[in-house]
Coordinates of C-alpha atoms in Angstrom, one line a residue:
M4 CA 129.9 100.0 159.3
R5 CA 128.3 96.7 158.3
T6 CA 125.0 98.0 159.7
Y7 CA 125.1 101.1 157.5
L8 CA 126.0 99.0 154.4
S9 CA 123.2 96.5 155.1
L10 CA 120.7 99.4 155.5
F11 CA 122.0 101.0 152.2
L12 CA 121.6 97.8 150.2
T13 CA 118.1 97.3 151.7
L14 CA 117.0 100.8 150.7
L15 CA 118.5 100.4 147.2
F16 CA 116.7 97.1 146.7
F17 CA 113.4 98.6 147.9
S18 CA 113.9 101.6 145.6
C19 CA 114.6 99.4 142.5
S20 CA 111.6 97.2 143.3
Q21 CA 109.4 100.3 143.4
R22 CA 110.7 101.8 140.1
T23 CA 108.3 101.6 137.1
L24 CA 110.1 101.0 133.9
P25 CA 108.9 102.8 130.7
P26 CA 107.1 100.7 128.0
E27 CA 109.3 98.6 125.7
P28 CA 109.5 100.1 122.2
Y29 CA 107.2 98.5 119.7
G30 CA 108.0 97.6 116.1
A31 CA 110.1 99.8 113.7
L32 CA 111.3 103.1 115.2
P33 CA 112.1 106.5 113.7
S34 CA 115.7 107.8 113.5
D35 CA 116.8 111.1 114.8
R36 CA 116.5 112.7 111.3
Q37 CA 113.0 111.3 111.0
L38 CA 112.0 112.7 114.3
A39 CA 113.2 116.2 113.2
W40 CA 111.3 115.8 109.9
H41 CA 108.1 114.8 111.7
E42 CA 108.4 118.0 113.8
M43 CA 108.7 120.1 110.6
E44 CA 105.4 118.9 109.2
T45 CA 105.3 121.3 106.2
Y46 CA 107.7 122.5 103.5
C47 CA 107.7 123.7 99.9
L48 CA 109.2 122.4 96.6
I49 CA 110.1 125.1 94.0
H50 CA 110.1 124.3 90.2
F51 CA 111.9 126.9 88.1
T52 CA 113.9 126.1 85.0
P53 CA 113.9 126.9 81.3
T54 CA 110.7 124.8 81.2
T55 CA 109.0 127.7 82.9
F56 CA 109.9 130.0 80.0
Q57 CA 108.7 127.3 77.5
D58 CA 105.3 127.1 79.2
K59 CA 105.6 123.4 79.6
E60 CA 105.2 120.9 82.4
W61 CA 108.1 118.7 81.5
G62 CA 110.9 120.2 79.3
Y63 CA 112.5 118.0 76.6
G64 CA 115.9 119.4 77.4
D65 CA 116.0 121.3 74.1
A66 CA 115.6 124.9 75.5
D67 CA 118.4 127.3 74.6
P68 CA 120.0 128.6 77.9
E69 CA 119.6 132.1 76.5
I70 CA 115.9 132.0 77.4
F71 CA 116.7 131.7 81.1
N72 CA 116.9 135.3 82.3
P73 CA 114.4 136.1 85.1
E74 CA 114.7 139.8 85.3
K75 CA 113.1 140.3 88.7
F76 CA 114.2 137.1 90.4
D77 CA 114.0 137.4 94.2
A78 CA 114.5 134.2 96.2
N79 CA 113.6 136.1 99.3
Q80 CA 110.2 137.0 98.0
I81 CA 109.5 133.3 97.6
A82 CA 111.0 132.3 100.9
E83 CA 109.0 135.1 102.7
A84 CA 105.7 133.8 101.2
A85 CA 106.5 130.3 102.4
K86 CA 107.4 131.6 105.8
L87 CA 104.2 133.6 106.0
A88 CA 102.2 130.5 105.2
G89 CA 103.8 128.7 108.1
F90 CA 106.0 126.3 106.1
K91 CA 109.2 125.2 107.7
G92 CA 111.5 124.5 104.8
L93 CA 112.2 125.0 101.1
I94 CA 113.4 122.4 98.5
I95 CA 114.8 123.8 95.3
V96 CA 114.6 121.7 92.1
A97 CA 118.3 122.1 91.4
K98 CA 117.8 120.1 88.2
H99 CA 114.6 118.9 86.7
H100 CA 114.1 116.4 83.9
D101 CA 115.2 119.0 81.3
G102 CA 118.7 118.7 82.7
F103 CA 119.3 122.4 83.2
C104 CA 121.3 122.9 86.4
L105 CA 120.6 126.0 88.6
W106 CA 124.1 126.0 89.9
P107 CA 127.4 126.2 88.0
T108 CA 128.2 122.5 88.0
E109 CA 131.5 121.1 86.6
T110 CA 129.6 118.2 85.0
T111 CA 127.8 120.0 82.1
D112 CA 127.6 123.3 80.3
Y113 CA 123.8 123.1 80.4
S114 CA 123.4 125.4 83.5
V115 CA 123.0 128.9 84.7
A116 CA 126.6 129.5 83.7
S117 CA 125.6 129.4 80.1
S118 CA 122.6 131.7 80.6
P119 CA 122.4 135.5 80.5
W120 CA 121.1 135.6 84.0
K121 CA 123.7 137.5 86.1
D122 CA 126.0 137.3 83.0
G123 CA 126.4 133.6 83.7
K124 CA 127.9 134.2 87.1
G125 CA 124.8 133.3 89.2
D126 CA 124.1 130.4 91.5
M127 CA 120.3 130.1 92.1
V128 CA 120.7 127.1 94.5
K129 CA 122.9 129.4 96.7
D130 CA 120.4 132.2 96.5
F131 CA 117.6 129.9 97.7
M132 CA 119.8 128.6 100.4
E133 CA 120.6 132.1 101.7
A134 CA 116.9 133.2 101.5
S135 CA 115.8 130.1 103.4
H136 CA 118.2 130.7 106.2
A137 CA 117.3 134.4 106.3
N138 CA 113.7 133.4 106.9
D139 CA 114.5 130.6 109.4
L140 CA 113.6 127.9 107.0
K141 CA 115.4 124.6 106.5
F142 CA 116.9 124.0 103.1
G143 CA 116.9 120.9 100.8
V144 CA 117.5 120.0 97.2
Y145 CA 115.9 117.9 94.4
L146 CA 118.1 116.4 91.7
S147 CA 116.4 114.7 88.9
A148 CA 118.0 111.4 87.9
W149 CA 116.5 111.6 84.4
D150 CA 118.2 114.1 82.1
R151 CA 116.6 114.8 78.8
N152 CA 119.4 117.0 77.6
D153 CA 122.6 115.0 78.4
T154 CA 123.8 113.1 75.4
R155 CA 125.4 110.6 77.8
Y156 CA 122.1 109.6 79.4
G157 CA 121.8 105.8 79.5
T158 CA 125.6 105.2 79.6
P159 CA 127.7 104.6 82.7
E160 CA 129.3 108.0 82.1
Y161 CA 126.1 109.8 82.9
A162 CA 125.4 107.8 86.1
D163 CA 128.9 108.8 87.2
A164 CA 128.2 112.5 86.4
Y165 CA 124.9 112.3 88.2
R166 CA 126.8 111.3 91.4
V167 CA 129.2 114.1 90.9
Q168 CA 126.3 116.5 90.7
L169 CA 124.8 115.0 93.9
K170 CA 128.1 115.4 95.7
E171 CA 128.4 119.1 94.6
L172 CA 124.9 119.7 96.1
M173 CA 125.7 117.8 99.3
T174 CA 128.9 119.6 100.0
N175 CA 128.5 123.2 98.8
Y176 CA 125.2 124.4 100.4
G177 CA 125.3 124.0 104.1
E178 CA 123.2 121.7 106.1
L179 CA 120.3 120.1 104.2
F180 CA 117.1 118.6 105.6
T181 CA 116.4 116.5 102.5
S182 CA 117.8 115.0 99.3
W183 CA 114.8 114.5 97.1
H184 CA 114.7 111.9 94.2
D185 CA 111.8 110.7 92.2
G186 CA 111.3 107.7 89.9
A187 CA 111.0 109.5 86.5
N188 CA 113.6 107.7 84.4
G189 CA 114.0 107.2 80.7
G190 CA 111.9 108.1 77.7
D191 CA 111.7 110.7 75.0
G192 CA 114.3 113.4 75.2
Y193 CA 116.5 115.9 73.2
Y194 CA 119.7 114.1 74.4
G195 CA 122.0 116.6 72.8
G196 CA 120.0 116.8 69.6
L197 CA 119.5 113.1 69.0
N198 CA 115.8 113.4 69.7
E199 CA 115.1 109.7 70.6
K200 CA 113.7 107.5 73.3
R201 CA 116.0 105.8 75.8
I202 CA 115.1 103.1 78.2
I203 CA 117.4 102.1 81.1
D204 CA 117.4 99.3 83.6
R205 CA 116.0 101.2 86.5
S206 CA 116.9 98.4 89.0
T207 CA 120.6 98.7 88.4
Y208 CA 121.5 101.9 86.4
Y209 CA 121.9 104.4 89.3
Q210 CA 123.2 101.9 91.9
W211 CA 121.1 103.8 94.5
H212 CA 121.9 101.6 97.4
E213 CA 125.5 100.9 96.5
K214 CA 126.9 104.2 95.3
T215 CA 124.4 107.1 95.1
W216 CA 122.6 107.3 98.4
P217 CA 125.9 106.7 100.4
I218 CA 127.0 110.1 99.1
V219 CA 124.0 111.7 101.0
R220 CA 124.7 109.7 104.1
K221 CA 128.4 110.6 104.2
H222 CA 128.0 114.3 103.6
Q223 CA 124.5 115.1 105.0
P224 CA 123.7 112.5 107.7
M225 CA 120.6 114.4 108.9
A226 CA 119.2 114.8 105.4
M227 CA 116.0 112.8 104.8
I228 CA 116.2 110.8 101.5
F229 CA 113.0 110.8 99.6
S230 CA 111.9 108.4 96.9
D231 CA 108.8 106.4 96.1
I232 CA 110.1 103.7 98.5
G233 CA 112.2 105.6 101.0
P234 CA 114.6 105.0 102.6
D235 CA 113.6 107.8 105.0
M236 CA 110.2 108.9 103.6
R237 CA 108.0 107.4 100.9
W238 CA 105.8 108.9 98.2
V239 CA 102.2 108.8 99.2
G240 CA 101.3 107.4 95.8
N241 CA 99.4 110.4 94.4
E242 CA 100.0 114.2 93.8
S243 CA 96.8 115.3 95.5
G244 CA 98.6 115.8 98.8
K245 CA 96.5 113.4 100.7
A246 CA 97.3 110.2 102.6
D247 CA 94.7 107.5 103.1
E248 CA 92.4 107.6 106.1
T249 CA 94.6 104.8 107.5
S250 CA 98.2 105.6 106.8
W251 CA 100.9 103.8 108.9
A252 CA 104.4 105.2 109.2
T253 CA 105.8 101.7 109.1
F254 CA 106.3 100.4 105.6
T255 CA 107.9 97.4 103.8
P256 CA 109.2 98.4 100.3
K257 CA 108.3 95.9 97.6
G258 CA 110.3 95.2 94.5
I259 CA 109.0 93.9 91.2
D260 CA 109.5 90.2 90.2
G261 CA 111.8 89.7 93.1
R262 CA 114.1 92.7 92.3
Q263 CA 115.5 95.0 95.0
P264 CA 113.1 98.0 95.3
V265 CA 114.6 101.2 93.9
P266 CA 113.0 104.5 92.7
G267 CA 110.9 104.0 89.6
D268 CA 111.2 100.2 89.9
S269 CA 109.0 99.2 92.8
D270 CA 105.5 98.2 93.7
Y271 CA 104.1 101.2 95.6
S272 CA 100.5 100.0 95.7
N273 CA 100.8 100.1 99.5
A274 CA 102.3 103.6 99.6
P275 CA 99.0 105.5 100.5
T276 CA 98.3 103.2 103.5
G277 CA 101.7 102.0 104.6
D278 CA 101.9 98.6 106.4
R279 CA 100.8 97.8 109.9
N280 CA 103.9 96.3 111.5
G281 CA 106.0 97.2 108.4
K282 CA 109.7 96.4 108.5
F283 CA 110.9 100.0 108.5
W284 CA 109.8 103.4 109.7
I285 CA 109.2 105.2 106.3
P286 CA 106.4 107.7 106.8
A287 CA 104.5 109.3 103.9
E288 CA 105.3 112.6 102.3
C289 CA 102.3 114.1 100.6
D290 CA 103.3 116.3 97.6
V291 CA 100.9 118.6 95.8
P292 CA 101.3 121.7 93.6
L293 CA 99.7 125.0 94.6
R294 CA 98.5 125.2 91.0
P295 CA 97.3 122.3 88.9
G296 CA 100.8 121.9 87.5
W297 CA 104.3 122.0 89.1
F298 CA 105.6 124.7 86.7
Y299 CA 104.0 128.2 86.2
H300 CA 101.5 128.5 83.4
A301 CA 99.6 131.8 83.0
S302 CA 96.6 129.8 81.9
Q303 CA 96.3 128.5 85.5
D304 CA 96.2 131.8 87.2
G305 CA 92.5 131.2 87.9
E306 CA 93.2 127.8 89.4
V307 CA 95.3 128.5 92.5
K308 CA 94.3 126.4 95.5
S309 CA 92.4 128.4 98.0
P310 CA 93.3 128.7 101.7
D311 CA 90.4 126.3 102.4
D312 CA 91.7 123.8 99.8
L313 CA 95.2 123.9 101.4
F314 CA 93.8 123.5 104.9
D315 CA 91.9 120.4 103.8
I316 CA 95.2 119.0 102.3
Y317 CA 97.0 119.8 105.6
V318 CA 94.4 117.8 107.6
S319 CA 94.8 114.9 105.1
S320 CA 98.6 114.9 105.1
V321 CA 100.1 116.3 108.4
G322 CA 96.8 115.2 110.1
R323 CA 97.5 111.6 108.9
G324 CA 101.0 111.3 110.2
G325 CA 102.8 112.5 107.1
A326 CA 104.3 115.7 105.8
M327 CA 102.8 118.3 103.4
N328 CA 105.1 119.2 100.5
L329 CA 103.5 122.1 98.5
G330 CA 104.8 122.9 95.1
L331 CA 105.5 126.6 94.3
A332 CA 105.9 127.8 90.7
P333 CA 107.6 131.2 90.1
M334 CA 106.6 133.2 87.0
P335 CA 109.2 133.7 84.2
N336 CA 110.2 137.0 85.9
G337 CA 111.4 135.0 88.9
L338 CA 108.6 136.0 91.4
L339 CA 105.5 134.2 92.7
H340 CA 102.3 135.6 91.3
D341 CA 100.3 137.9 93.6
I342 CA 97.4 135.3 93.7
D343 CA 99.8 132.6 94.9
V344 CA 101.2 134.9 97.6
E345 CA 97.7 135.9 98.8
H346 CA 96.5 132.3 99.0
L347 CA 99.6 131.2 100.9
K348 CA 99.1 134.1 103.3
G349 CA 95.4 133.1 103.8
F350 CA 96.4 129.5 104.5
G351 CA 99.0 130.5 107.1
E352 CA 96.5 132.7 108.9
K353 CA 93.9 130.0 108.9
V354 CA 96.2 127.4 110.4
K355 CA 97.5 129.9 112.9
R356 CA 94.1 130.9 114.1
T357 CA 92.7 127.4 114.1
F358 CA 95.4 125.9 116.3
A359 CA 96.1 129.0 118.5
T360 CA 93.8 127.9 121.3
D361 CA 93.5 124.3 122.5
L362 CA 90.0 124.1 124.0
M363 CA 91.2 121.4 126.3
Q364 CA 92.8 124.0 128.6
G365 CA 91.8 123.5 132.2
A366 CA 90.1 120.2 131.5
K367 CA 90.0 117.3 133.9
L368 CA 91.3 114.0 132.5
T369 CA 90.7 110.6 134.0
A370 CA 92.3 107.4 132.7
S371 CA 91.2 103.8 133.2
N372 CA 94.8 102.9 134.1
V373 CA 98.1 104.8 134.7
R374 CA 101.3 102.9 134.4
G375 CA 102.5 101.8 137.8
N376 CA 100.2 104.4 139.3
R377 CA 103.0 106.8 138.7
N378 CA 101.1 110.0 137.7
S379 CA 104.2 112.2 137.7
L380 CA 105.9 109.9 135.1
Y381 CA 102.9 108.6 133.1
G382 CA 99.8 110.5 134.1
T383 CA 97.2 112.3 132.1
D384 CA 98.6 115.7 132.8
L385 CA 101.3 114.9 130.3
L386 CA 98.7 114.8 127.5
V387 CA 98.2 118.6 127.7
D388 CA 101.7 119.9 128.5
G389 CA 102.7 120.7 124.9
D390 CA 105.5 118.1 124.8
R391 CA 105.4 115.6 121.9
Y392 CA 107.4 113.1 123.8
S393 CA 106.0 113.2 127.4
Y394 CA 103.1 110.7 127.5
W395 CA 100.3 109.0 129.4
A396 CA 101.1 105.2 129.5
T397 CA 99.2 102.2 130.7
D398 CA 100.6 99.0 132.3
D399 CA 101.7 96.3 130.0
D400 CA 98.6 94.2 130.6
H401 CA 96.3 97.1 129.8
T402 CA 96.3 97.2 126.0
Q403 CA 92.9 98.8 125.9
G404 CA 92.3 102.0 127.7
T405 CA 89.6 104.6 128.3
L406 CA 90.3 108.4 128.8
E407 CA 87.4 110.6 130.0
I408 CA 87.7 114.4 129.6
E409 CA 85.7 116.9 131.4
L410 CA 86.1 120.4 129.9
E411 CA 86.0 123.6 132.0
K412 CA 82.9 124.6 130.0
T413 CA 80.9 123.6 127.0
Q414 CA 83.0 124.1 123.9
E415 CA 82.2 124.0 120.2
F416 CA 84.8 122.1 118.2
D417 CA 85.3 120.1 115.0
L418 CA 88.9 119.0 115.1
I419 CA 90.5 116.5 117.5
R420 CA 94.3 116.1 117.4
L421 CA 96.0 113.0 118.9
R422 CA 99.7 112.1 119.0
E423 CA 101.7 109.1 120.2
N424 CA 105.2 109.2 121.5
I425 CA 106.7 107.8 118.4
K426 CA 110.0 107.2 120.0
L427 CA 108.3 104.1 121.3
G428 CA 106.9 103.2 117.9
Q429 CA 103.4 103.3 116.4
R430 CA 101.5 101.4 119.0
I431 CA 97.8 102.3 118.8
D432 CA 95.5 100.4 116.3
S433 CA 92.4 102.5 116.7
V434 CA 90.5 105.1 118.7
N435 CA 86.8 105.6 119.2
V436 CA 85.6 109.1 120.2
F437 CA 82.4 109.8 122.2
V438 CA 80.8 113.0 123.5
W439 CA 78.3 113.2 126.4
A440 CA 74.9 114.1 125.0
D441 CA 71.3 113.5 126.3
E442 CA 72.6 111.7 129.4
N443 CA 74.5 109.2 127.3
W444 CA 77.8 108.7 125.4
K445 CA 77.4 109.3 121.7
E446 CA 80.0 108.1 119.3
V447 CA 81.1 110.9 116.9
A448 CA 84.3 109.6 115.3
Q449 CA 86.8 106.8 114.8
A450 CA 90.4 106.8 113.7
T451 CA 93.3 104.5 113.0
S452 CA 97.0 104.9 112.6
I453 CA 97.6 107.7 115.1
G454 CA 101.4 107.9 115.1
A455 CA 103.2 111.3 115.0
N456 CA 100.0 113.3 114.4
R457 CA 96.3 112.4 113.8
I458 CA 93.8 115.2 113.1
I459 CA 90.2 113.9 113.2
K460 CA 87.9 116.3 111.4
L461 CA 84.3 115.9 112.4
E462 CA 81.5 116.0 109.8
Q463 CA 80.2 119.2 111.5
P464 CA 81.0 121.2 114.6
I465 CA 79.6 119.9 117.8
E466 CA 79.1 121.4 121.3
A467 CA 80.0 119.3 124.3
S468 CA 81.5 119.5 127.8
K469 CA 82.6 115.9 128.1
L470 CA 84.5 113.5 125.8
K471 CA 85.6 109.9 126.0
L472 CA 88.3 108.1 124.1
E473 CA 88.4 104.3 123.8
I474 CA 91.9 103.2 122.7
F475 CA 92.9 99.8 121.3
S476 CA 96.5 98.7 121.0
P477 CA 98.4 95.4 120.8
V478 CA 100.8 96.6 123.6
S479 CA 100.6 99.2 126.3
I480 CA 99.4 102.7 125.3
A481 CA 101.8 105.6 125.1
L482 CA 99.7 108.7 124.0
S483 CA 101.4 112.1 124.1
E484 CA 98.6 114.5 123.3
V485 CA 94.9 115.1 123.2
A486 CA 93.7 118.5 121.9
I487 CA 90.5 119.9 120.4
F488 CA 90.1 122.9 118.1
K489 CA 87.5 124.8 116.1
E490 CA 88.4 125.3 112.4
A491 CA 88.8 129.0 111.7
A492 CA 87.1 130.7 108.7
S493 CA 89.4 131.9 105.9
S494 CA 90.1 135.6 106.0
N495 CA 90.7 135.7 102.3
G496 CA 89.3 133.2 100.0
Q497 CA 89.1 132.3 96.4
L498 CA 90.5 134.9 94.1
N499 CA 90.4 132.6 91.1
K500 CA 88.9 133.7 87.8
E501 CA 86.0 131.6 86.5
L502 CA 86.5 129.9 83.2
N503 CA 83.9 130.7 80.5
I504 CA 82.9 127.1 79.8
L505 CA 80.7 126.2 76.8
S506 CA 77.5 124.4 78.0
A507 CA 77.3 120.8 76.9
E508 CA 74.0 121.3 75.2
H509 CA 75.7 123.4 72.5
M510 CA 78.1 120.6 71.3
E511 CA 78.1 117.1 69.9
V512 CA 81.0 114.8 70.8
R513 CA 81.8 111.7 68.8
E514 CA 84.8 109.4 68.3
K515 CA 86.0 109.9 64.7
G516 CA 84.4 107.3 62.4
N517 CA 81.6 106.6 64.8
D518 CA 78.2 108.4 64.6
K519 CA 77.2 107.6 68.2
F520 CA 77.3 110.6 70.6
I521 CA 79.6 110.3 73.6
E522 CA 77.5 111.5 76.5
K523 CA 79.8 110.5 79.3
L524 CA 82.4 113.1 78.3
T525 CA 80.0 116.0 78.9
D526 CA 77.8 114.7 81.7
G527 CA 79.7 116.6 84.4
K528 CA 80.4 113.3 86.3
E529 CA 84.1 112.9 87.0
D530 CA 83.6 109.3 88.3
T531 CA 82.5 108.0 84.9
N532 CA 84.9 107.1 82.0
W533 CA 84.6 106.8 78.3
E534 CA 86.8 104.3 76.5
G535 CA 87.7 104.7 72.9
S536 CA 88.2 102.0 70.3
K537 CA 92.0 102.2 70.2
S538 CA 95.0 104.0 71.6
K539 CA 95.6 106.3 68.6
T540 CA 92.2 107.7 68.0
A541 CA 90.4 111.1 67.7
I542 CA 87.5 112.8 69.4
D543 CA 85.5 115.2 67.2
I544 CA 83.5 118.1 68.8
K545 CA 80.9 119.9 66.7
L546 CA 79.4 123.2 68.0
D547 CA 76.0 124.6 67.2
E548 CA 77.7 127.5 65.3
P549 CA 81.1 129.0 64.7
V550 CA 82.3 130.8 67.9
A551 CA 85.5 132.3 69.3
L552 CA 87.3 129.6 71.3
V553 CA 90.4 130.0 73.5
G554 CA 91.0 126.4 74.7
A555 CA 89.9 122.9 75.5
G556 CA 90.1 120.9 78.7
L557 CA 90.5 117.1 79.2
L558 CA 90.0 115.3 82.5
P559 CA 91.9 112.0 82.7
R560 CA 90.3 109.0 84.4
Q561 CA 89.8 109.5 88.1
D562 CA 89.4 105.9 89.3
G563 CA 93.0 105.5 90.4
K564 CA 94.0 103.6 87.2
S565 CA 96.2 105.0 84.5
E566 CA 95.8 102.6 81.5
G567 CA 94.6 104.5 78.4
T568 CA 95.4 107.9 79.8
P569 CA 96.7 110.1 76.9
T570 CA 100.4 111.2 77.1
H571 CA 100.9 112.8 73.7
F572 CA 98.3 114.7 71.6
R573 CA 97.4 116.9 68.7
L574 CA 94.6 119.5 68.8
M575 CA 93.0 120.5 65.4
G576 CA 90.4 123.1 64.5
S577 CA 88.1 123.7 61.6
A578 CA 85.5 126.2 60.5
D579 CA 83.6 123.7 58.2
G580 CA 84.7 120.2 59.3
E581 CA 86.5 119.8 56.0
Q582 CA 89.6 121.9 56.1
W583 CA 91.6 121.3 59.4
F584 CA 94.5 123.2 60.8
E585 CA 96.7 122.2 63.8
I586 CA 96.3 124.3 66.9
S587 CA 98.8 122.6 69.2
S588 CA 100.6 119.4 69.9
G589 CA 102.9 117.9 72.5
E590 CA 103.2 115.9 75.7
L591 CA 100.7 115.8 78.6
S592 CA 103.5 115.6 81.1
N593 CA 103.2 114.0 84.5
I594 CA 99.6 113.1 83.8
Q595 CA 99.9 109.7 85.3
N596 CA 101.0 111.0 88.7
N597 CA 99.0 114.2 88.6
P598 CA 95.7 113.3 86.7
T599 CA 94.1 116.8 86.9
W600 CA 92.4 118.8 84.2
Q601 CA 94.7 119.2 81.2
R602 CA 93.8 122.7 79.8
L603 CA 95.0 123.4 76.4
F604 CA 94.7 127.2 75.8
F605 CA 95.5 128.9 72.6
E606 CA 95.1 132.3 70.9
G607 CA 91.4 133.0 70.3
K608 CA 90.1 131.5 67.0
K609 CA 86.7 131.4 65.6
M610 CA 85.7 127.8 64.6
R611 CA 82.9 125.3 64.8
Y612 CA 84.9 122.1 65.0
L613 CA 87.6 120.8 67.4
R614 CA 89.5 117.5 67.1
F615 CA 91.5 116.0 69.9
I616 CA 93.9 113.3 68.6
S617 CA 95.4 110.8 71.0
E618 CA 98.9 110.0 69.7
R619 CA 100.0 107.8 72.6
T620 CA 98.5 106.5 75.8
I621 CA 99.8 104.8 78.9
S622 CA 100.3 101.1 78.3
D623 CA 99.2 101.7 74.7
A624 CA 95.7 100.9 75.9
P625 CA 92.5 102.3 74.2
L626 CA 92.1 106.0 75.0
V627 CA 90.2 106.6 78.3
L628 CA 88.9 110.0 79.4
S629 CA 86.4 111.3 82.0
E630 CA 85.3 114.7 80.8
I631 CA 85.9 117.3 78.1
Q632 CA 85.3 121.1 78.3
I633 CA 85.5 123.8 75.6
Y634 CA 86.5 127.4 76.7
L635 CA 85.0 130.5 75.1
A636 CA 86.5 133.9 74.8
D637 CA 85.2 136.3 77.4
Q638 CA 81.5 137.0 77.0
E639 CA 82.1 140.5 75.9
G640 CA 83.9 139.0 72.9
G641 CA 80.6 138.5 71.2
S642 CA 79.8 134.8 71.7
S643 CA 76.1 134.1 71.1
L644 CA 76.1 130.6 72.7

């Protein structure tokens, strides 16, 4: 008996001594809900409130609920379009800044219950939830913290009501994949008819950490909480849908002047890049509207992003370790426009065809080191098995590694996809990519911040039969995938209508009171700016002759800064430069976060002079613009210019 026991202990010791342990995790690690979110990669955000019916980008909260009556509303049409495009989830804007609630809440009368839609008995949040599930999409909600309608806004009573609204959404609509919050807080509003500006202490008003987010954690533990600083995913810092070339999933939120970072009161200058070795795993969500604005505007029917545009955003968001959140904007009738549906379909087909065939199939992979020489556990075959969490690993003392790939035959490709096993952290610092050409290794690409997903897009397609990766890491490597693809052509492309833009040679642009021409505003260069003499100023535009005009366009500064960007305006017209009439006025909503062309269309009028008046700018700095455009009526309308 002792002999058998001794032999068993000897064999056990020998077995343990031969076992190769997996790499130790490195740095901040993703939670289970974050892992599930990384696997989704794409989803959509739907804006549809009375603001849609007002043809505004941000509603003031003054719209009569009677205008909200989408006669053809079909949540399934919208969900089907998202599904066809390959998206994995829908987020409904249950309440935007206008304060109108798309569900019959107990906290306010300003909701669908007061509208004629479904005789006040509808619940649009429920409709979108059911349509999402019917199309195998996950469901989430957005609840604006700012409420431009509620007369209680700015008082403790509103903050309490906001948390009641959040609890209603967290408990009445099944499992949610996200609870989405942004930093828009305080400013001009209707506020029950008071029509005033209200400023709150963003650092304390909502008690995000103490009272508000715990509601989400209690009732929806797998829901990702979004804000500009997390806690589960961060804003990428722009609304173009693109992360920086280097974008770490690890991130350390920063407060302002030593305060605790909260939505709308944080320093997110590091949001596009993240932080190497950041304190928390807070990857970037890249949000972008399908149209220039988040809400539907008929004037933007000719500016829907094409399938190629969307694919470029996909590569620059999902392909940089983040998620792609695409904004969809139903028309007042409650349906997506045919152009939107067609472009979504084209994008889905392009992604599907591009990634249908991994050109690595049948390749021979050779690594400079395999952890413990245990190929079955950590070998290169695991790079091509389609499992995000099986991985090739190196020994602890091999923090640099080389991977050579010999394809079955020469292949043409322009996309390289790499993934790490992020359950072990974001380990790799950088990768150099080479191809074998002219009897030598030629470097064709470099990349950093691999993480959950890194798509390297080459400058042009190349043909090769052999590749080599040089990988650099502070710890042992744990790479889960190497794949190569050829970008597919779009089956349906740009359906957008061209604008009839007046040539710059037919107009003179001056700041009011200054005889000097402003050439920078009509030079066609979006990287140059013109700065006015003060914040509240005017730009006068004189045409060669009177002509039928239908609009004017303003491009804000494109240099990443916002000071001097106009937020409130008036547009005037004149036939003779003496007698002026007002064409339109209002707010250039969300221009700071989404500095795209601001196109101000109006009913066609024959005139020779236009005047753009800047009523207010960001930081009250002197007005800054990049470009100006004037839009003519259709050519058959008789313009001689």
